[in-house]
GROMACS .gro file of C-alpha atoms in nm:
model
  161
    1MET     CA    1  -0.005   0.028   0.045
    2THR     CA    2   0.142   0.315  -0.081
    3THR     CA    3   0.060   0.691   0.060
    4SER     CA    4   0.237   0.871  -0.235
    5ALA     CA    5  -0.035   1.132  -0.199
    6ILE     CA    6   0.136   1.247   0.105
    7PRO     CA    7   0.487   1.385   0.074
    8ARG     CA    8   0.793   1.293   0.131
    9LEU     CA    9   0.924   1.658   0.265
   10GLY     CA   10   1.280   1.587   0.176
   11ARG     CA   11   1.503   1.314   0.013
   12ARG     CA   12   1.483   1.083   0.324
   13GLY     CA   13   1.126   1.275   0.518
   14GLY     CA   14   1.352   1.519   0.696
   15GLY     CA   15   1.050   1.825   0.717
   16TRP     CA   16   0.844   1.539   0.927
   17VAL     CA   17   1.150   1.522   1.156
   18ALA     CA   18   1.134   1.910   1.172
   19LEU     CA   19   0.758   1.923   1.193
   20GLN     CA   20   0.826   1.662   1.451
   21PHE     CA   21   1.106   1.825   1.659
   22LEU     CA   22   0.915   2.195   1.576
   23LEU     CA   23   0.564   2.006   1.813
   24LEU     CA   24   0.804   1.939   2.118
   25GLY     CA   25   0.952   2.257   2.127
   26ALA     CA   26   0.634   2.408   2.132
   27LEU     CA   27   0.487   2.164   2.390
   28THR     CA   28   0.789   2.187   2.587
   29VAL     CA   29   0.739   2.621   2.571
   30LEU     CA   30   0.332   2.603   2.643
   31GLY     CA   31   0.424   2.310   2.940
   32GLY     CA   32   0.668   2.556   3.084
   33ILE     CA   33   0.453   2.884   3.103
   34ASP     CA   34   0.137   2.698   3.248
   35ARG     CA   35   0.283   2.408   3.477
   36ASP     CA   36  -0.066   2.498   3.685
   37GLY     CA   37  -0.281   2.424   3.368
   38TRP     CA   38  -0.529   2.216   3.544
   39PRO     CA   39  -0.779   2.248   3.850
   40GLU     CA   40  -0.604   2.239   4.158
   41GLY     CA   41  -0.820   1.963   4.341
   42TYR     CA   42  -0.668   1.746   4.004
   43ARG     CA   43  -0.252   1.846   4.037
   44SER     CA   44  -0.141   1.616   4.231
   45GLY     CA   45  -0.274   1.295   4.093
   46LEU     CA   46  -0.236   1.409   3.707
   47ARG     CA   47   0.103   1.506   3.775
   48TYR     CA   48   0.143   1.135   3.967
   49LEU     CA   49  -0.026   0.965   3.682
   50GLY     CA   50   0.183   1.207   3.429
   51VAL     CA   51   0.512   1.035   3.604
   52LEU     CA   52   0.397   0.710   3.537
   53VAL     CA   53   0.304   0.716   3.179
   54ILE     CA   54   0.609   0.923   3.100
   55SER     CA   55   0.820   0.583   3.283
   56ALA     CA   56   0.605   0.362   3.035
   57GLY     CA   57   0.701   0.565   2.724
   58THR     CA   58   1.073   0.590   2.845
   59VAL     CA   59   1.090   0.160   2.896
   60VAL     CA   60   0.918   0.154   2.549
   61ALA     CA   61   1.171   0.433   2.393
   62VAL     CA   62   1.497   0.245   2.559
   63LEU     CA   63   1.327  -0.096   2.426
   64ALA     CA   64   1.301   0.025   2.110
   65VAL     CA   65   1.620   0.229   2.002
   66THR     CA   66   1.806  -0.048   2.181
   67ARG     CA   67   1.667  -0.311   1.932
   68LEU     CA   68   1.765  -0.068   1.655
   69GLY     CA   69   2.123  -0.023   1.777
   70ALA     CA   70   2.317   0.170   1.469
   71ALA     CA   71   2.049   0.175   1.209
   72LEU     CA   72   1.870   0.441   1.464
   73THR     CA   73   1.725   0.678   1.225
   74ALA     CA   74   1.502   0.970   1.323
   75ALA     CA   75   1.439   1.007   0.899
   76PRO     CA   76   1.171   0.822   0.783
   77ALA     CA   77   1.380   0.586   0.521
   78PRO     CA   78   1.621   0.401   0.663
   79ILE     CA   79   1.998   0.431   0.668
   80GLU     CA   80   2.143   0.179   0.387
   81GLY     CA   81   2.226  -0.130   0.505
   82ALA     CA   82   2.006  -0.157   0.820
   83ARG     CA   83   1.820  -0.459   0.892
   84LEU     CA   84   1.452  -0.463   0.945
   85ARG     CA   85   1.365  -0.538   1.337
   86THR     CA   86   1.104  -0.719   1.377
   87ASP     CA   87   1.187  -0.907   1.692
   88GLY     CA   88   1.141  -0.724   2.039
   89VAL     CA   89   0.866  -0.461   2.080
   90TYR     CA   90   0.888  -0.422   1.703
   91GLY     CA   91   0.706  -0.784   1.692
   92VAL     CA   92   0.435  -0.596   1.881
   93VAL     CA   93   0.384  -0.300   1.743
   94ARG     CA   94   0.580  -0.175   1.449
   95HIS     CA   95   0.664   0.185   1.507
   96PRO     CA   96   0.718   0.161   1.897
   97ILE     CA   97   0.919   0.475   1.911
   98TYR     CA   98   0.631   0.722   1.740
   99SER     CA   99   0.426   0.493   2.050
  100ALA     CA  100   0.660   0.608   2.327
  101LEU     CA  101   0.678   0.976   2.211
  102LEU     CA  102   0.342   0.979   2.254
  103LEU     CA  103   0.367   0.845   2.607
  104ILE     CA  104   0.587   1.042   2.660
  105THR     CA  105   0.403   1.374   2.569
  106THR     CA  106   0.108   1.253   2.666
  107GLY     CA  107   0.219   1.239   3.014
  108PHE     CA  108   0.377   1.551   3.031
  109ALA     CA  109   0.050   1.678   2.931
  110LEU     CA  110  -0.123   1.552   3.270
  111GLY     CA  111   0.202   1.671   3.477
  112THR     CA  112   0.106   2.017   3.340
  113THR     CA  113  -0.165   2.157   3.117
  114PRO     CA  114  -0.476   2.051   2.958
  115TRP     CA  115  -0.350   2.250   2.642
  116ALA     CA  116  -0.107   2.091   2.595
  117PHE     CA  117  -0.306   1.802   2.484
  118VAL     CA  118  -0.388   2.027   2.129
  119VAL     CA  119  -0.005   1.984   2.087
  120VAL     CA  120  -0.018   1.644   2.183
  121ALA     CA  121  -0.321   1.617   1.881
  122LEU     CA  122  -0.089   1.835   1.654
  123LEU     CA  123   0.228   1.562   1.692
  124ALA     CA  124   0.023   1.235   1.664
  125ALA     CA  125  -0.126   1.379   1.334
  126VAL     CA  126   0.209   1.376   1.201
  127LEU     CA  127   0.312   1.105   1.346
  128GLU     CA  128   0.106   0.931   1.148
  129LEU     CA  129   0.162   1.081   0.850
  130LYS     CA  130   0.497   1.080   0.922
  131ARG     CA  131   0.459   0.680   0.962
  132ARG     CA  132   0.293   0.603   0.664
  133VAL     CA  133   0.575   0.795   0.463
  134GLU     CA  134   0.832   0.612   0.637
  135GLU     CA  135   0.601   0.279   0.578
  136ASP     CA  136   0.703   0.389   0.208
  137PHE     CA  137   1.038   0.377   0.205
  138LEU     CA  138   1.066   0.026   0.439
  139SER     CA  139   0.817  -0.147   0.153
  140ALA     CA  140   1.051  -0.036  -0.139
  141THR     CA  141   1.347  -0.127   0.045
  142TYR     CA  142   1.278  -0.434   0.239
  143PRO     CA  143   1.113  -0.701   0.033
  144GLU     CA  144   0.976  -0.863   0.326
  145TYR     CA  145   0.822  -0.598   0.480
  146ALA     CA  146   0.460  -0.670   0.395
  147HIS     CA  147   0.471  -0.980   0.535
  148TYR     CA  148   0.610  -0.829   0.840
  149ARG     CA  149   0.359  -0.542   0.776
  150HIS     CA  150   0.056  -0.898   0.837
  151GLU     CA  151   0.232  -1.047   1.088
  152VAL     CA  152   0.224  -0.774   1.337
  153PRO     CA  153  -0.118  -0.546   1.205
  154CYS     CA  154  -0.076  -0.255   1.439
  155ALA     CA  155   0.157   0.052   1.364
  156LEU     CA  156   0.140   0.168   1.765
  157VAL     CA  157  -0.076   0.089   1.981
  158PRO     CA  158  -0.132  -0.305   2.040
  159HIS     CA  159  -0.474  -0.419   1.896
  160ILE     CA  160  -0.602  -0.095   1.857
  161TRP     CA  161  -0.383   0.123   1.563
   0.00000   0.00000   0.00000
């Protein structure tokens, strides 16, 4: 399945990385400006919940990054000569680093301000489009990607998405 209607934003998809980091910067600024955005009675509990969600995202990120090793790149296009990873956390979802990023930013929003969820939603949309561009690159690079995609049908959230 090709998603050629979605622009690559650069030879290796670097524009998607720039958008992703722009939103992460906006999230950080927003969280710094409005750290007490939640109603007083909910702040403490939401901050604890945020820490738990950030911790879960960090675990997923560490597992995914260590599994990729030298093949790690922020760009949608894979590094030349890299091997397709299909085991470990990549046997659960196809894009666990994106999953981790969404968990971490959701935890940050829980710990700071409800307005941060606007940025998290925009980040989710950018990551979804970036994922589609990345899967085009992966399909073109790895003949076995179609089988992997069939075996691991969820891109970001097990049994859901």
